[in-house]
mmCIF file of C-alpha atoms in Angstrom:
data_model
loop_
_atom_site.group_PDB
_atom_site.id
_atom_site.type_symbol
_atom_site.label_atom_id
_atom_site.label_comp_id
_atom_site.label_asym_id
_atom_site.label_seq_id
_atom_site.Cartn_x
_atom_site.Cartn_y
_atom_site.Cartn_z
ATOM 1 C CA MET A 1 -0.004 0.010 0.000
ATOM 2 C CA LYS A 2 2.834 2.358 0.890
ATOM 3 C CA LYS A 3 4.523 1.529 -2.420
ATOM 4 C CA LEU A 4 1.278 2.392 -4.262
ATOM 5 C CA ASN A 5 0.962 5.730 -2.446
ATOM 6 C CA LEU A 6 4.595 6.566 -3.352
ATOM 7 C CA ILE A 7 3.907 5.800 -7.030
ATOM 8 C CA LEU A 8 0.821 8.031 -7.024
ATOM 9 C CA LEU A 9 2.846 10.864 -5.372
ATOM 10 C CA LEU A 10 5.565 10.623 -8.001
ATOM 11 C CA LEU A 11 2.920 10.757 -10.737
ATOM 12 C CA LEU A 12 1.357 13.911 -9.199
ATOM 13 C CA ILE A 13 4.647 15.860 -8.767
ATOM 14 C CA PRO A 14 4.961 16.925 -12.488
ATOM 15 C CA PHE A 15 1.367 18.270 -12.432
ATOM 16 C CA VAL A 16 1.918 20.219 -9.202
ATOM 17 C CA PHE A 17 5.039 21.938 -10.564
ATOM 18 C CA SER A 18 3.474 22.622 -13.947
ATOM 19 C CA SER A 19 0.522 24.225 -12.153
ATOM 20 C CA CYS A 20 2.938 26.469 -10.230
ATOM 21 C CA ASP A 21 4.595 27.510 -13.477
ATOM 22 C CA ALA A 22 1.234 28.404 -15.015
ATOM 23 C CA THR A 23 0.372 30.486 -11.978
ATOM 24 C CA ALA A 24 3.743 32.235 -12.125
ATOM 25 C CA ASP A 25 3.103 33.169 -15.769
ATOM 26 C CA LYS A 26 -0.012 35.058 -14.650
ATOM 27 C CA GLU A 27 1.761 37.163 -12.012
ATOM 28 C CA ILE A 28 1.608 40.946 -12.679
ATOM 29 C CA LYS A 29 5.334 41.145 -13.465
ATOM 30 C CA ASN A 30 4.794 38.596 -16.224
ATOM 31 C CA ARG A 31 1.751 40.401 -17.719
ATOM 32 C CA LEU A 32 1.348 43.322 -20.131
ATOM 33 C CA ILE A 33 -0.838 45.783 -18.246
ATOM 34 C CA ILE A 34 -2.903 47.398 -20.946
ATOM 35 C CA GLU A 35 -3.732 51.088 -20.318
ATOM 36 C CA GLY A 36 -5.285 52.003 -23.659
ATOM 37 C CA VAL A 37 -5.926 50.653 -27.184
ATOM 38 C CA GLY A 38 -6.206 52.665 -30.376
ATOM 39 C CA ILE A 39 -7.814 50.962 -33.343
ATOM 40 C CA ASP A 40 -7.244 51.965 -36.969
ATOM 41 C CA TYR A 41 -8.043 50.071 -40.202
ATOM 42 C CA ASP A 42 -6.192 49.587 -43.477
ATOM 43 C CA SER A 43 -8.861 49.114 -46.116
ATOM 44 C CA GLU A 44 -6.296 47.919 -48.715
ATOM 45 C CA SER A 45 -4.821 45.092 -46.685
ATOM 46 C CA LYS A 46 -8.084 44.705 -44.732
ATOM 47 C CA GLU A 47 -6.143 44.614 -41.455
ATOM 48 C CA TYR A 48 -6.647 46.255 -38.097
ATOM 49 C CA ILE A 49 -3.752 48.417 -36.916
ATOM 50 C CA LEU A 50 -3.676 48.545 -33.128
ATOM 51 C CA THR A 51 -1.660 50.916 -30.967
ATOM 52 C CA VAL A 52 -1.530 49.315 -27.562
ATOM 53 C CA GLN A 53 -0.413 51.405 -24.601
ATOM 54 C CA VAL A 54 1.254 49.249 -21.950
ATOM 55 C CA LEU A 55 2.228 50.273 -18.402
ATOM 56 C CA GLU A 56 5.925 49.757 -17.675
ATOM 57 C CA ALA A 57 5.816 48.605 -14.071
ATOM 58 C CA SER A 58 9.546 49.244 -13.666
ATOM 59 C CA LYS A 59 9.031 52.948 -14.527
ATOM 60 C CA SER A 60 5.703 53.605 -12.874
ATOM 61 C CA GLY A 61 7.268 54.445 -9.498
ATOM 62 C CA GLU A 62 9.964 56.749 -10.862
ATOM 63 C CA GLU A 63 9.711 60.489 -10.235
ATOM 64 C CA GLY A 64 11.140 63.411 -12.157
ATOM 65 C CA GLY A 65 11.164 61.650 -15.521
ATOM 66 C CA GLN A 66 9.791 63.460 -18.575
ATOM 67 C CA SER A 67 8.621 60.384 -20.442
ATOM 68 C CA ALA A 68 5.426 58.631 -19.510
ATOM 69 C CA PRO A 69 5.817 55.237 -17.790
ATOM 70 C CA VAL A 70 4.262 53.503 -20.747
ATOM 71 C CA VAL A 71 5.346 51.840 -23.970
ATOM 72 C CA ASN A 72 3.257 51.855 -27.173
ATOM 73 C CA TYR A 73 3.249 48.724 -29.278
ATOM 74 C CA THR A 74 1.934 48.649 -32.883
ATOM 75 C CA VAL A 75 0.466 45.342 -33.976
ATOM 76 C CA THR A 76 -1.616 44.313 -36.958
ATOM 77 C CA GLY A 77 -3.981 41.510 -37.839
ATOM 78 C CA LYS A 78 -6.984 40.449 -39.866
ATOM 79 C CA THR A 79 -8.852 40.438 -36.547
ATOM 80 C CA VAL A 80 -8.361 42.403 -33.370
ATOM 81 C CA ALA A 81 -7.795 39.114 -31.537
ATOM 82 C CA SER A 82 -4.950 38.062 -33.843
ATOM 83 C CA ALA A 83 -3.319 41.518 -33.561
ATOM 84 C CA LEU A 84 -3.397 41.467 -29.821
ATOM 85 C CA ASN A 85 -2.213 37.864 -29.703
ATOM 86 C CA SER A 86 0.992 38.961 -31.444
ATOM 87 C CA LEU A 87 1.797 41.027 -28.312
ATOM 88 C CA TRP A 88 2.351 37.755 -26.419
ATOM 89 C CA GLU A 89 4.421 36.390 -29.263
ATOM 90 C CA ASN A 90 6.615 39.482 -29.397
ATOM 91 C CA THR A 91 7.065 40.111 -25.702
ATOM 92 C CA GLY A 92 6.550 36.771 -24.008
ATOM 93 C CA ARG A 93 4.004 38.414 -21.649
ATOM 94 C CA TYR A 94 0.299 37.848 -21.793
ATOM 95 C CA PRO A 95 -1.941 40.958 -21.996
ATOM 96 C CA LEU A 96 -3.992 41.941 -18.932
ATOM 97 C CA TYR A 97 -7.108 43.911 -20.065
ATOM 98 C CA SER A 98 -8.734 44.503 -16.667
ATOM 99 C CA GLN A 99 -6.774 47.760 -16.210
ATOM 100 C CA ASN A 100 -7.597 49.147 -19.671
ATOM 101 C CA ARG A 101 -8.815 52.730 -19.434
ATOM 102 C CA ILE A 102 -9.842 53.631 -22.968
ATOM 103 C CA ILE A 103 -10.448 52.320 -26.474
ATOM 104 C CA VAL A 104 -9.967 54.938 -29.213
ATOM 105 C CA ILE A 105 -11.600 54.342 -32.651
ATOM 106 C CA GLY A 106 -9.740 55.939 -35.572
ATOM 107 C CA SER A 107 -11.517 57.819 -38.388
ATOM 108 C CA SER A 108 -10.671 54.959 -40.809
ATOM 109 C CA LEU A 109 -13.454 52.885 -39.177
ATOM 110 C CA ASN A 110 -17.068 53.660 -39.989
ATOM 111 C CA GLY A 111 -20.466 52.036 -39.570
ATOM 112 C CA ASP A 112 -20.479 48.381 -38.615
ATOM 113 C CA ASN A 113 -16.660 48.250 -38.666
ATOM 114 C CA ILE A 114 -16.756 49.986 -35.299
ATOM 115 C CA THR A 115 -18.818 47.308 -33.626
ATOM 116 C CA ARG A 116 -16.793 44.590 -35.311
ATOM 117 C CA ALA A 117 -13.598 46.143 -33.920
ATOM 118 C CA LEU A 118 -15.090 46.160 -30.395
ATOM 119 C CA ASP A 119 -16.358 42.590 -30.545
ATOM 120 C CA PHE A 120 -13.140 41.171 -29.064
ATOM 121 C CA PHE A 121 -13.394 43.392 -25.942
ATOM 122 C CA VAL A 122 -16.970 42.341 -25.413
ATOM 123 C CA ARG A 123 -16.084 38.626 -25.493
ATOM 124 C CA GLU A 124 -12.730 38.719 -23.733
ATOM 125 C CA TYR A 125 -13.612 37.716 -20.148
ATOM 126 C CA THR A 126 -10.846 39.823 -18.511
ATOM 127 C CA ALA A 127 -11.917 43.036 -20.319
ATOM 128 C CA ARG A 128 -13.946 45.624 -18.402
ATOM 129 C CA ALA A 129 -17.485 46.384 -19.571
ATOM 130 C CA ASP A 130 -17.134 49.960 -18.304
ATOM 131 C CA VAL A 131 -14.013 50.884 -20.271
ATOM 132 C CA THR A 132 -14.431 54.238 -22.004
ATOM 133 C CA VAL A 133 -14.818 54.204 -25.791
ATOM 134 C CA ALA A 134 -13.946 57.322 -27.837
ATOM 135 C CA ALA A 135 -13.552 58.350 -31.468
ATOM 136 C CA ALA A 136 -10.640 60.306 -33.016
ATOM 137 C CA THR A 137 -10.973 62.955 -35.672
ATOM 138 C CA GLY A 138 -7.933 61.384 -37.336
ATOM 139 C CA SER A 139 -5.662 58.460 -36.542
ATOM 140 C CA ALA A 140 -6.170 56.605 -33.203
ATOM 141 C CA ALA A 141 -2.448 55.860 -33.222
ATOM 142 C CA ASP A 142 -1.582 59.527 -33.161
ATOM 143 C CA VAL A 143 -3.917 60.073 -30.170
ATOM 144 C CA MET A 144 -2.379 57.195 -28.210
ATOM 145 C CA MET A 145 1.205 58.294 -28.881
ATOM 146 C CA ILE A 146 0.847 61.820 -27.480
ATOM 147 C CA GLN A 147 3.321 62.339 -24.659
ATOM 148 C CA ASN A 148 2.296 64.393 -21.606
ATOM 149 C CA GLY A 149 5.344 64.988 -19.449
ATOM 150 C CA GLY A 150 5.489 61.878 -17.347
ATOM 151 C CA GLU A 151 1.703 61.259 -17.183
ATOM 152 C CA ILE A 152 -0.005 58.216 -18.603
ATOM 153 C CA PRO A 153 -1.727 59.444 -21.819
ATOM 154 C CA ALA A 154 -4.643 57.030 -21.517
ATOM 155 C CA LYS A 155 -5.329 58.214 -18.000
ATOM 156 C CA LEU A 156 -5.259 61.900 -19.037
ATOM 157 C CA ILE A 157 -7.685 61.204 -21.929
ATOM 158 C CA GLU A 158 -10.041 59.239 -19.673
ATOM 159 C CA ASN A 159 -10.025 62.060 -17.115
ATOM 160 C CA SER A 160 -10.659 64.691 -19.786
ATOM 161 C CA ILE A 161 -13.677 62.791 -21.037
ATOM 162 C CA ARG A 162 -15.106 62.342 -17.500
ATOM 163 C CA GLU A 163 -14.565 66.050 -16.755
ATOM 164 C CA GLY A 164 -16.159 67.060 -20.061
ATOM 165 C CA ASN A 165 -19.136 64.830 -19.374
ATOM 166 C CA GLU A 166 -19.674 66.375 -15.936
ATOM 167 C CA ASN A 167 -19.631 69.847 -17.515
ATOM 168 C CA SER A 168 -21.940 68.801 -20.366
ATOM 169 C CA ALA A 169 -19.297 69.473 -23.055
ATOM 170 C CA ALA A 170 -18.780 65.790 -23.892
ATOM 171 C CA VAL A 171 -20.456 62.444 -23.643
ATOM 172 C CA ASP A 172 -18.972 59.580 -21.635
ATOM 173 C CA THR A 173 -19.687 56.368 -23.499
ATOM 174 C CA GLU A 174 -18.611 53.036 -22.023
ATOM 175 C CA LEU A 175 -18.357 49.703 -23.769
ATOM 176 C CA TYR A 176 -21.580 48.319 -22.366
ATOM 177 C CA ASN A 177 -23.399 51.457 -23.656
ATOM 178 C CA VAL A 178 -22.106 50.689 -27.138
ATOM 179 C CA VAL A 179 -23.289 47.099 -26.883
ATOM 180 C CA ASN A 180 -26.744 47.939 -25.599
ATOM 181 C CA LEU A 181 -27.454 50.772 -28.026
ATOM 182 C CA SER A 182 -26.025 48.990 -31.057
ATOM 183 C CA MET A 183 -28.496 46.193 -30.448
ATOM 184 C CA GLU A 184 -31.344 48.673 -30.931
ATOM 185 C CA LYS A 185 -32.221 48.586 -34.618
ATOM 186 C CA THR A 186 -32.936 52.287 -34.934
ATOM 187 C CA THR A 187 -30.548 53.956 -32.492
ATOM 188 C CA SER A 188 -27.339 55.719 -33.374
ATOM 189 C CA PHE A 189 -24.999 55.848 -30.384
ATOM 190 C CA THR A 190 -22.543 58.637 -29.603
ATOM 191 C CA LEU A 191 -18.876 58.671 -28.613
ATOM 192 C CA PRO A 192 -16.690 61.458 -27.204
ATOM 193 C CA LEU A 193 -14.677 62.986 -30.011
ATOM 194 C CA LEU A 194 -10.883 63.454 -29.584
ATOM 195 C CA GLU A 195 -8.728 65.905 -31.536
ATOM 196 C CA ILE A 196 -4.994 66.600 -31.429
ATOM 197 C CA VAL A 197 -4.255 70.302 -30.783
ATOM 198 C CA LYS A 198 -1.203 72.411 -30.112
ATOM 199 C CA ASP A 199 -0.329 72.539 -26.410
ATOM 200 C CA ARG A 200 0.089 76.146 -25.329
ATOM 201 C CA ASN A 201 1.890 75.174 -22.171
ATOM 202 C CA ALA A 202 4.502 73.023 -23.844
ATOM 203 C CA ASP A 203 6.279 72.756 -27.141
ATOM 204 C CA GLY A 204 4.227 69.907 -28.465
ATOM 205 C CA GLU A 205 0.669 68.600 -28.854
ATOM 206 C CA ALA A 206 -2.151 67.520 -26.629
ATOM 207 C CA VAL A 207 -5.437 65.642 -26.934
ATOM 208 C CA LYS A 208 -8.630 67.648 -26.566
ATOM 209 C CA VAL A 209 -12.253 66.494 -26.226
ATOM 210 C CA THR A 210 -13.784 68.480 -29.056
ATOM 211 C CA GLY A 211 -17.384 67.351 -29.262
ATOM 212 C CA THR A 212 -19.364 64.224 -30.084
ATOM 213 C CA TYR A 213 -19.117 61.542 -32.758
ATOM 214 C CA CYS A 214 -22.481 60.226 -33.940
ATOM 215 C CA TYR A 215 -22.361 56.560 -35.096
ATOM 216 C CA MET A 216 -24.545 55.674 -38.059
ATOM 217 C CA LYS A 217 -25.121 52.086 -39.143
ATOM 218 C CA ASN A 218 -25.259 53.041 -42.815
ATOM 219 C CA GLY A 219 -21.554 53.866 -42.787
ATOM 220 C CA LYS A 220 -21.996 57.604 -42.544
ATOM 221 C CA LYS A 221 -21.024 59.717 -39.536
ATOM 222 C CA ASN A 222 -21.566 63.230 -38.242
ATOM 223 C CA HIS A 223 -20.149 65.301 -35.455
ATOM 224 C CA LEU A 224 -21.623 67.574 -32.770
ATOM 225 C CA SER A 225 -19.800 70.672 -31.547
ATOM 226 C CA ASP A 226 -19.376 71.187 -27.798
ATOM 227 C CA MET A 227 -22.399 73.543 -27.796
ATOM 228 C CA GLU A 228 -24.492 71.011 -29.719
ATOM 229 C CA THR A 229 -23.333 68.331 -27.322
ATOM 230 C CA MET A 230 -24.802 70.322 -24.431
ATOM 231 C CA MET A 231 -28.124 70.648 -26.308
ATOM 232 C CA TYR A 232 -28.073 66.938 -27.004
ATOM 233 C CA LYS A 233 -27.578 66.287 -23.290
ATOM 234 C CA PHE A 234 -30.460 68.609 -22.484
ATOM 235 C CA ILE A 235 -32.762 66.593 -24.755
ATOM 236 C CA THR A 236 -31.646 63.227 -23.325
ATOM 237 C CA ASP A 237 -31.816 64.432 -19.699
ATOM 238 C CA ASP A 238 -28.074 64.003 -19.195
ATOM 239 C CA VAL A 239 -27.015 67.505 -18.097
ATOM 240 C CA GLU A 240 -25.309 67.571 -14.713
ATOM 241 C CA LEU A 241 -23.396 70.854 -14.625
ATOM 242 C CA GLY A 242 -22.008 73.208 -17.269
ATOM 243 C CA THR A 243 -21.518 76.756 -18.388
ATOM 244 C CA MET A 244 -23.515 78.559 -21.086
ATOM 245 C CA SER A 245 -22.278 81.710 -22.738
ATOM 246 C CA MET A 246 -24.749 83.890 -24.591
ATOM 247 C CA SER A 247 -25.698 87.427 -25.420
ATOM 248 C CA ALA A 248 -28.716 89.265 -24.053
ATOM 249 C CA ASP A 249 -29.526 92.835 -25.043
ATOM 250 C CA GLY A 250 -26.052 93.141 -26.453
ATOM 251 C CA VAL A 251 -24.411 92.099 -23.157
ATOM 252 C CA ALA A 252 -22.280 89.007 -22.788
ATOM 253 C CA ILE A 253 -23.617 86.707 -20.090
ATOM 254 C CA GLY A 254 -22.102 83.660 -18.424
ATOM 255 C CA LEU A 255 -24.478 81.173 -16.788
ATOM 256 C CA ASP A 256 -23.562 78.256 -14.564
ATOM 257 C CA ILE A 257 -25.985 75.308 -14.830
ATOM 258 C CA ILE A 258 -26.878 74.083 -11.337
ATOM 259 C CA SER A 259 -29.518 71.484 -12.140
ATOM 260 C CA SER A 260 -31.555 70.280 -15.076
ATOM 261 C CA SER A 261 -34.270 67.797 -15.833
ATOM 262 C CA THR A 262 -36.014 66.852 -19.051
ATOM 263 C CA ASP A 263 -39.350 65.113 -19.708
ATOM 264 C CA VAL A 264 -40.175 63.700 -23.173
ATOM 265 C CA LYS A 265 -43.807 62.900 -23.935
ATOM 266 C CA THR A 266 -44.747 60.780 -26.929
ATOM 267 C CA GLU A 267 -48.004 60.984 -28.784
ATOM 268 C CA LEU A 268 -49.509 60.569 -32.265
ATOM 269 C CA ARG A 269 -50.611 63.569 -34.294
ATOM 270 C CA ASP A 270 -52.266 62.830 -37.611
ATOM 271 C CA ASN A 271 -50.988 59.230 -37.144
ATOM 272 C CA LYS A 272 -47.388 60.459 -37.002
ATOM 273 C CA PRO A 273 -45.095 60.429 -33.957
ATOM 274 C CA HIS A 274 -44.816 63.717 -32.089
ATOM 275 C CA PHE A 275 -42.453 64.396 -29.147
ATOM 276 C CA SER A 276 -42.952 67.165 -26.608
ATOM 277 C CA ILE A 277 -39.739 67.981 -24.795
ATOM 278 C CA GLU A 278 -39.911 69.972 -21.548
ATOM 279 C CA ILE A 279 -36.583 71.199 -20.088
ATOM 280 C CA LYS A 280 -36.342 72.652 -16.624
ATOM 281 C CA CYS A 281 -33.043 74.308 -15.779
ATOM 282 C CA ALA A 282 -31.689 76.278 -12.762
ATOM 283 C CA VAL A 283 -28.715 78.577 -13.305
ATOM 284 C CA ASP A 284 -26.447 81.033 -11.515
ATOM 285 C CA ILE A 285 -25.434 84.222 -13.301
ATOM 286 C CA LEU A 286 -21.619 84.094 -13.205
ATOM 287 C CA GLU A 287 -20.990 87.104 -15.422
ATOM 288 C CA TYR A 288 -22.924 90.053 -16.679
ATOM 289 C CA GLY A 289 -20.793 92.101 -18.978
ATOM 290 C CA ASN A 290 -21.747 95.684 -18.042
ATOM 291 C CA VAL A 291 -18.990 98.260 -17.529
ATOM 292 C CA ASP A 292 -19.997 99.672 -14.153
ATOM 293 C CA PHE A 293 -20.393 96.593 -11.976
ATOM 294 C CA LEU A 294 -23.955 97.597 -11.098
ATOM 295 C CA ASN A 295 -26.298 95.141 -9.412
ATOM 296 C CA ILE A 296 -28.725 93.320 -11.674
ATOM 297 C CA ASP A 297 -32.332 94.248 -10.989
ATOM 298 C CA ASP A 298 -35.247 91.796 -11.029
ATOM 299 C CA GLU A 299 -36.476 92.995 -14.396
ATOM 300 C CA THR A 300 -33.100 92.235 -15.972
ATOM 301 C CA VAL A 301 -33.058 88.832 -14.298
ATOM 302 C CA ASN A 302 -36.486 87.994 -15.722
ATOM 303 C CA ARG A 303 -35.331 89.127 -19.153
ATOM 304 C CA ILE A 304 -32.213 86.911 -18.868
ATOM 305 C CA CYS A 305 -34.446 83.948 -17.976
ATOM 306 C CA LEU A 306 -36.648 84.484 -21.019
ATOM 307 C CA GLN A 307 -33.707 84.953 -23.367
ATOM 308 C CA THR A 308 -31.996 81.841 -21.982
ATOM 309 C CA GLN A 309 -35.182 79.888 -22.542
ATOM 310 C CA ASP A 310 -35.301 81.106 -26.128
ATOM 311 C CA TYR A 311 -31.640 80.228 -26.550
ATOM 312 C CA ILE A 312 -32.121 76.611 -25.296
ATOM 313 C CA GLU A 313 -35.317 76.119 -27.317
ATOM 314 C CA SER A 314 -33.742 77.481 -30.490
ATOM 315 C CA CYS A 315 -30.487 75.499 -30.245
ATOM 316 C CA THR A 316 -32.208 72.186 -29.306
ATOM 317 C CA THR A 317 -34.748 72.648 -32.144
ATOM 318 C CA GLN A 318 -31.937 73.231 -34.659
ATOM 319 C CA LEU A 319 -30.126 70.128 -33.451
ATOM 320 C CA LEU A 320 -33.271 68.013 -33.670
ATOM 321 C CA HIS A 321 -33.862 69.213 -37.206
ATOM 322 C CA ARG A 322 -30.303 68.470 -38.316
ATOM 323 C CA GLN A 323 -30.140 65.028 -36.807
ATOM 324 C CA LEU A 324 -33.652 63.790 -37.614
ATOM 325 C CA LYS A 325 -34.395 65.512 -40.878
ATOM 326 C CA GLU A 326 -30.973 65.953 -42.520
ATOM 327 C CA GLU A 327 -28.692 63.320 -41.070
ATOM 328 C CA LYS A 328 -31.591 60.826 -40.483
ATOM 329 C CA CYS A 329 -29.847 59.849 -37.235
ATOM 330 C CA ASP A 330 -31.743 58.980 -34.045
ATOM 331 C CA ILE A 331 -29.244 59.695 -31.266
ATOM 332 C CA PHE A 332 -32.144 60.762 -28.987
ATOM 333 C CA ARG A 333 -33.716 57.255 -28.834
ATOM 334 C CA PHE A 334 -37.083 58.617 -30.012
ATOM 335 C CA PHE A 335 -37.826 55.282 -31.626
ATOM 336 C CA ARG A 336 -37.283 53.697 -28.222
ATOM 337 C CA HIS A 337 -39.913 56.080 -26.767
ATOM 338 C CA LEU A 338 -42.245 55.069 -29.613
ATOM 339 C CA LEU A 339 -41.664 51.357 -29.010
ATOM 340 C CA LEU A 340 -42.580 51.662 -25.321
ATOM 341 C CA LYS A 341 -45.855 53.577 -25.965
ATOM 342 C CA TYR A 342 -46.942 52.566 -29.451
ATOM 343 C CA PRO A 343 -45.311 49.227 -30.325
ATOM 344 C CA GLU A 344 -47.510 48.670 -33.371
ATOM 345 C CA VAL A 345 -46.552 52.024 -34.853
ATOM 346 C CA TYR A 346 -42.912 51.320 -34.059
ATOM 347 C CA ASN A 347 -43.044 47.991 -35.949
ATOM 348 C CA GLN A 348 -44.526 49.680 -38.995
ATOM 349 C CA LEU A 349 -41.937 52.488 -39.115
ATOM 350 C CA ALA A 350 -38.782 50.609 -37.965
ATOM 351 C CA THR A 351 -38.475 48.758 -41.264
ATOM 352 C CA ASP A 352 -37.606 52.059 -42.957
ATOM 353 C CA TYR A 353 -36.613 54.043 -39.901
ATOM 354 C CA GLU A 354 -34.279 56.535 -41.634
ATOM 355 C CA ASN A 355 -37.049 57.876 -43.879
ATOM 356 C CA ALA A 356 -39.519 57.699 -41.016
ATOM 357 C CA LEU A 357 -37.413 60.086 -38.950
ATOM 358 C CA SER A 358 -38.178 62.897 -41.398
ATOM 359 C CA GLU A 359 -41.867 62.518 -40.515
ATOM 360 C CA PHE A 360 -41.284 62.978 -36.789
ATOM 361 C CA SER A 361 -42.523 66.250 -35.282
ATOM 362 C CA TYR A 362 -41.466 67.832 -32.023
ATOM 363 C CA ASP A 363 -41.652 70.954 -29.893
ATOM 364 C CA VAL A 364 -39.358 72.167 -27.124
ATOM 365 C CA GLN A 365 -40.347 74.161 -24.067
ATOM 366 C CA ALA A 366 -37.654 75.395 -21.679
ATOM 367 C CA LYS A 367 -38.193 76.801 -18.175
ATOM 368 C CA VAL A 368 -35.190 78.587 -16.708
ATOM 369 C CA THR A 369 -34.898 79.908 -13.153
ATOM 370 C CA VAL A 370 -32.026 81.945 -11.697
ATOM 371 C CA ARG A 371 -30.827 80.819 -8.285
ATOM 372 C CA LYS A 372 -27.978 83.298 -7.690
ATOM 373 C CA ILE A 373 -26.490 86.446 -9.104
ATOM 374 C CA GLY A 374 -22.818 85.962 -8.276
ATOM 375 C CA GLN A 375 -22.747 85.592 -4.511
ATOM 376 C CA GLU A 376 -26.239 86.955 -3.994
ATOM 377 C CA SER A 377 -29.131 84.513 -3.612
ATOM 378 C CA MET A 378 -32.356 85.281 -5.408
ATOM 379 C CA VAL A 379 -34.277 83.808 -2.526
ATOM 380 C CA ASN A 380 -33.265 86.676 -0.226
ATOM 381 C CA ARG A 381 -34.186 89.462 -2.665
#
């Protein structure tokens, strides 16, 4: 019996040690810690070109260095999976996707190519569902390779998008948003739009969040400016904070958005979908460009409220017209509203949803209240 136990033990030893080796291979020091991935596409070779930003653990603790503690690898492949697999072949370290901060889509990808490029990250079990997805006005590689004086570029881009979203100048789209919205037959999802600009504080370039990319399944695309992005967020009830600059009676005015809420009501008028959008917004007057620093009287405050309401109503209506009538792009999920209230009408129109969008009607009503004038509360007046 003892001899049998000894034989069994000897047989188990190789498996025990091989298991230890496999575990060792998965230690952090033996992994490529992915910080960001930029995806471009070569239509001639029909290959994906990936720029993969990897954290260099040996440099991450250093101080005073001018170069970021990351290395960018460029890999190619007929699929995103094959391109990323070559990282292991070239470095001997297996990629770790759980730390990935951002995926940047280059301008060479349009329409369904975008969702195809993201398919790997949806299926890879170590990838995060909440990783930020953004679009570049040009090459994704150029965006990923920007150096920022010792900072991790992917982290700076991620923070810029989050900050822009909080201030209603950008959207913050995560991978699970892309998956959920792309599964809706009629919805065009949005991505934060990145642009490379000259850095005034350094002799080089920087990445700026410059608006919103609108994904269209027919292969086309369109962009929203930062002002249009705020109006889009008003319509979709996604405004948290933000600053509006406008002119009233020839005077430049700065308004700080304190709170906002939007209600969209769906009905049928003449058997066609109609959407009534009601926006309620509270603001502080940050700046009133008169030359004598005089206090703002109640009449002026009321006039500012009315002119701000007109500004929001006018800008949102223009955006609705451009997206629904001209671009034929439903970034507002109006078809989703229609499905929930009138499923039969939805089923009839969804088969040719792009042309159906031009038949949609809408009206916008904004209600603006002023909370403070600088440091003075309106409640105490």
